[in-house]
mmCIF file of C-alpha atoms in Angstrom:
data_model
loop_
_atom_site.group_PDB
_atom_site.id
_atom_site.type_symbol
_atom_site.label_atom_id
_atom_site.label_comp_id
_atom_site.label_asym_id
_atom_site.label_seq_id
_atom_site.Cartn_x
_atom_site.Cartn_y
_atom_site.Cartn_z
ATOM 1 C CA MET A 222 133.514 63.386 67.778
ATOM 2 C CA HIS A 223 131.512 60.845 69.577
ATOM 3 C CA SER A 224 127.883 61.062 70.396
ATOM 4 C CA ARG A 225 125.200 58.332 71.342
ATOM 5 C CA VAL A 226 122.088 56.680 69.589
ATOM 6 C CA PHE A 227 119.524 55.742 72.597
ATOM 7 C CA VAL A 228 117.888 52.309 71.699
ATOM 8 C CA LEU A 229 114.327 52.674 73.036
ATOM 9 C CA LEU A 230 111.800 49.897 73.014
ATOM 10 C CA ALA A 231 108.423 49.449 74.094
ATOM 11 C CA LYS A 232 107.691 47.433 77.231
ATOM 12 C CA ASP A 233 105.585 45.010 75.191
ATOM 13 C CA ASN A 234 108.532 44.207 72.904
ATOM 14 C CA ILE A 235 110.864 43.293 75.626
ATOM 15 C CA PHE A 236 109.266 40.362 75.818
ATOM 16 C CA ASN A 237 108.711 39.422 72.363
ATOM 17 C CA GLU A 238 111.342 37.026 71.753
ATOM 18 C CA ASN A 239 110.774 37.491 67.746
ATOM 19 C CA TYR A 240 111.759 41.239 68.226
ATOM 20 C CA GLY A 241 115.219 42.353 67.259
ATOM 21 C CA TYR A 242 116.891 46.161 66.965
ATOM 22 C CA PRO A 243 119.222 46.872 64.574
ATOM 23 C CA ILE A 244 123.104 46.201 64.929
ATOM 24 C CA ALA A 245 125.757 49.061 65.060
ATOM 25 C CA ASP A 246 126.179 48.805 60.892
ATOM 26 C CA GLU A 247 122.585 49.363 60.363
ATOM 27 C CA ILE A 248 122.644 52.069 62.658
ATOM 28 C CA VAL A 249 125.693 54.158 61.215
ATOM 29 C CA ASN A 250 123.830 53.790 57.773
ATOM 30 C CA GLN A 251 120.819 55.755 58.910
ATOM 31 C CA ILE A 252 123.192 58.918 60.386
ATOM 32 C CA PRO A 253 124.028 60.929 57.216
ATOM 33 C CA GLU A 254 127.173 62.083 59.005
ATOM 34 C CA ALA A 255 128.105 59.185 60.757
ATOM 35 C CA ASP A 256 131.655 57.218 60.001
ATOM 36 C CA PHE A 257 131.672 54.505 62.865
ATOM 37 C CA CYS A 258 129.261 53.038 64.994
ATOM 38 C CA GLY A 259 129.668 50.606 67.921
ATOM 39 C CA GLN A 260 128.638 49.336 71.086
ATOM 40 C CA GLY A 261 128.013 52.169 74.168
ATOM 41 C CA ASP A 262 127.933 51.720 77.674
ATOM 42 C CA LEU A 263 124.492 51.931 78.747
ATOM 43 C CA GLU A 264 125.050 52.723 82.535
ATOM 44 C CA LYS A 265 127.546 55.929 81.615
ATOM 45 C CA ASP A 266 125.316 56.915 78.559
ATOM 46 C CA ILE A 267 121.954 57.012 81.069
ATOM 47 C CA LYS A 268 123.860 59.613 82.828
ATOM 48 C CA TRP A 269 124.869 61.703 79.978
ATOM 49 C CA PHE A 270 121.138 61.364 79.032
ATOM 50 C CA LYS A 271 120.207 62.695 82.482
ATOM 51 C CA LYS A 272 122.816 65.565 82.512
ATOM 52 C CA VAL A 273 121.046 66.735 79.253
ATOM 53 C CA TYR A 274 117.332 66.368 79.776
ATOM 54 C CA GLY A 275 117.664 66.066 83.267
ATOM 55 C CA GLU A 276 117.348 63.571 86.290
ATOM 56 C CA ASP A 277 114.012 62.769 85.877
ATOM 57 C CA THR A 278 114.157 62.150 82.294
ATOM 58 C CA VAL A 279 114.824 58.481 83.226
ATOM 59 C CA GLY A 280 113.767 55.949 85.965
ATOM 60 C CA ASP A 281 115.711 53.747 88.020
ATOM 61 C CA ARG A 282 117.523 50.640 86.544
ATOM 62 C CA GLU A 283 115.109 47.674 85.777
ATOM 63 C CA GLU A 284 115.863 43.839 84.881
ATOM 64 C CA PHE A 285 113.513 42.091 82.684
ATOM 65 C CA SER A 286 113.869 38.149 82.592
ATOM 66 C CA ILE A 287 113.252 36.558 78.955
ATOM 67 C CA LYS A 288 113.919 33.228 77.794
ATOM 68 C CA ASP A 289 116.412 30.702 78.818
ATOM 69 C CA ASN A 290 117.419 33.004 81.844
ATOM 70 C CA ASP A 291 118.469 36.182 79.812
ATOM 71 C CA VAL A 292 117.819 39.567 81.176
ATOM 72 C CA ILE A 293 116.996 42.585 79.931
ATOM 73 C CA VAL A 294 118.000 45.740 81.489
ATOM 74 C CA GLY A 295 116.294 49.100 80.836
ATOM 75 C CA TYR A 296 115.452 52.588 82.257
ATOM 76 C CA LYS A 297 112.172 53.665 82.219
ATOM 77 C CA LEU A 298 111.510 57.042 79.915
ATOM 78 C CA ASN A 299 109.243 59.332 81.395
ATOM 79 C CA ALA A 300 107.754 60.669 78.514
ATOM 80 C CA GLU A 301 106.138 63.991 79.963
ATOM 81 C CA VAL A 302 109.318 64.902 81.514
ATOM 82 C CA PHE A 303 111.331 64.510 78.904
ATOM 83 C CA LYS A 304 108.516 66.628 76.295
ATOM 84 C CA LYS A 305 109.294 69.792 78.425
ATOM 85 C CA SER A 306 112.825 69.108 78.570
ATOM 86 C CA LEU A 307 112.905 68.957 74.514
ATOM 87 C CA GLU A 308 110.524 71.793 74.580
ATOM 88 C CA LYS A 309 113.026 74.392 76.590
ATOM 89 C CA ASN A 310 116.241 73.073 74.800
ATOM 90 C CA PHE A 311 114.189 73.891 71.611
ATOM 91 C CA THR A 312 113.574 77.409 72.694
ATOM 92 C CA GLU A 313 116.823 78.091 73.608
ATOM 93 C CA ILE A 314 117.927 76.819 70.444
ATOM 94 C CA LEU A 315 116.058 78.822 68.541
ATOM 95 C CA LYS A 316 116.711 81.908 70.128
ATOM 96 C CA LYS A 317 120.386 80.776 69.615
ATOM 97 C CA VAL A 318 119.891 80.278 65.777
ATOM 98 C CA THR A 319 117.678 83.786 65.498
ATOM 99 C CA LYS A 320 121.202 85.270 66.866
ATOM 100 C CA VAL A 321 123.177 83.737 64.199
ATOM 101 C CA LEU A 322 120.599 84.386 61.252
ATOM 102 C CA LEU A 323 121.090 88.254 62.306
ATOM 103 C CA LYS A 324 124.897 88.374 61.756
ATOM 104 C CA LYS A 325 125.052 89.425 57.909
ATOM 105 C CA ASP A 326 127.836 89.015 55.909
ATOM 106 C CA ASP A 327 128.283 88.586 51.957
ATOM 107 C CA ASP A 328 131.403 86.033 51.790
ATOM 108 C CA ILE A 329 130.481 82.765 50.750
ATOM 109 C CA PHE A 330 133.226 81.009 53.352
ATOM 110 C CA LYS A 331 131.610 83.424 56.258
ATOM 111 C CA LYS A 332 128.024 82.053 55.224
ATOM 112 C CA ALA A 333 129.236 78.519 55.351
ATOM 113 C CA GLN A 334 130.533 79.273 58.707
ATOM 114 C CA LEU A 335 127.204 80.395 59.705
ATOM 115 C CA ILE A 336 125.591 77.519 58.479
ATOM 116 C CA GLU A 337 128.052 75.330 60.625
ATOM 117 C CA GLU A 338 127.502 76.892 63.729
ATOM 118 C CA ILE A 339 123.738 76.685 62.975
ATOM 119 C CA SER A 340 124.187 72.900 62.947
ATOM 120 C CA PHE A 341 125.940 72.589 66.092
ATOM 121 C CA ILE A 342 123.286 74.793 68.155
ATOM 122 C CA VAL A 343 120.589 72.369 66.401
ATOM 123 C CA ASN A 344 121.922 69.119 67.930
ATOM 124 C CA PRO A 345 124.420 70.620 70.213
ATOM 125 C CA GLY A 346 124.596 66.778 71.880
ATOM 126 C CA GLY A 347 124.096 64.959 68.534
ATOM 127 C CA PHE A 348 122.146 62.651 69.933
ATOM 128 C CA TYR A 349 119.796 60.137 67.834
ATOM 129 C CA PHE A 350 117.003 57.793 68.831
ATOM 130 C CA TYR A 351 116.428 54.346 67.894
ATOM 131 C CA ILE A 352 112.848 54.057 68.506
ATOM 132 C CA ASP A 353 110.781 50.818 68.357
ATOM 133 C CA GLY A 354 108.391 50.966 65.306
ATOM 134 C CA TYR A 355 110.087 54.367 63.565
ATOM 135 C CA GLY A 356 113.686 53.790 63.322
ATOM 136 C CA VAL A 357 116.438 56.020 63.833
ATOM 137 C CA MET A 358 115.208 59.515 64.563
ATOM 138 C CA SER A 359 116.991 62.975 65.226
ATOM 139 C CA GLU A 360 115.520 65.311 68.598
ATOM 140 C CA VAL A 361 113.279 67.022 66.008
ATOM 141 C CA ASP A 362 112.356 63.748 63.756
ATOM 142 C CA LEU A 363 111.349 62.655 67.508
ATOM 143 C CA VAL A 364 109.213 65.087 68.177
ATOM 144 C CA LEU A 365 107.725 65.800 64.774
ATOM 145 C CA TYR A 366 107.044 62.326 64.103
ATOM 146 C CA ALA A 367 106.786 59.878 67.372
ATOM 147 C CA LEU A 368 106.629 61.587 70.610
ATOM 148 C CA GLU A 369 102.817 62.284 70.449
ATOM 149 C CA ASP A 370 102.438 58.552 70.206
ATOM 150 C CA PHE A 371 104.446 57.523 72.897
ATOM 151 C CA LYS A 372 103.849 54.081 74.974
ATOM 152 C CA GLU A 373 105.878 53.009 78.031
ATOM 153 C CA TYR A 374 109.528 52.749 76.296
ATOM 154 C CA TYR A 375 112.419 52.097 78.113
ATOM 155 C CA ILE A 376 116.052 52.627 76.854
ATOM 156 C CA ILE A 377 117.672 49.494 76.979
ATOM 157 C CA ASP A 378 120.811 49.981 74.870
ATOM 158 C CA THR A 379 123.261 52.658 73.339
ATOM 159 C CA PHE A 380 125.343 53.275 70.171
ATOM 160 C CA ASP A 381 128.439 55.155 70.310
ATOM 161 C CA TYR A 382 128.681 56.916 67.266
ATOM 162 C CA HIS A 383 131.502 59.340 65.248
ATOM 163 C CA PHE A 384 131.203 62.405 62.976
#
């Protein structure tokens, strides 16, 4: 299966010519189940992001002129709307996991199937985020470690990874 890593960069760092973010090889090494990572399609991936988290989670396309007439394209993340969407998703995830946990079986194969089922429930889209200053994070890690400190972030790139 394929999914995405969304690269979030603080607005201040968009104009920092010394700032860089990882390349695909560095990304794939930070996602345990990934075996391949390549360039994503930002426009299409933003549409996918909006389907999962809601239309209002990201703003319109913006262009930032940087040195040597280079342009960086970004989509501003609405942190509050994103946070509410994650909270709603987590509530649904917990309900589904609870149902799975109530299934009882003594067979090790069945237990393994239940664990696999839970893993798909916990991260249904398989999305990860590379966040400026934090590195690659799952949705859960993002909420636990980064969401409270969110600044003005833009989604400026995506990576397609296979797992």
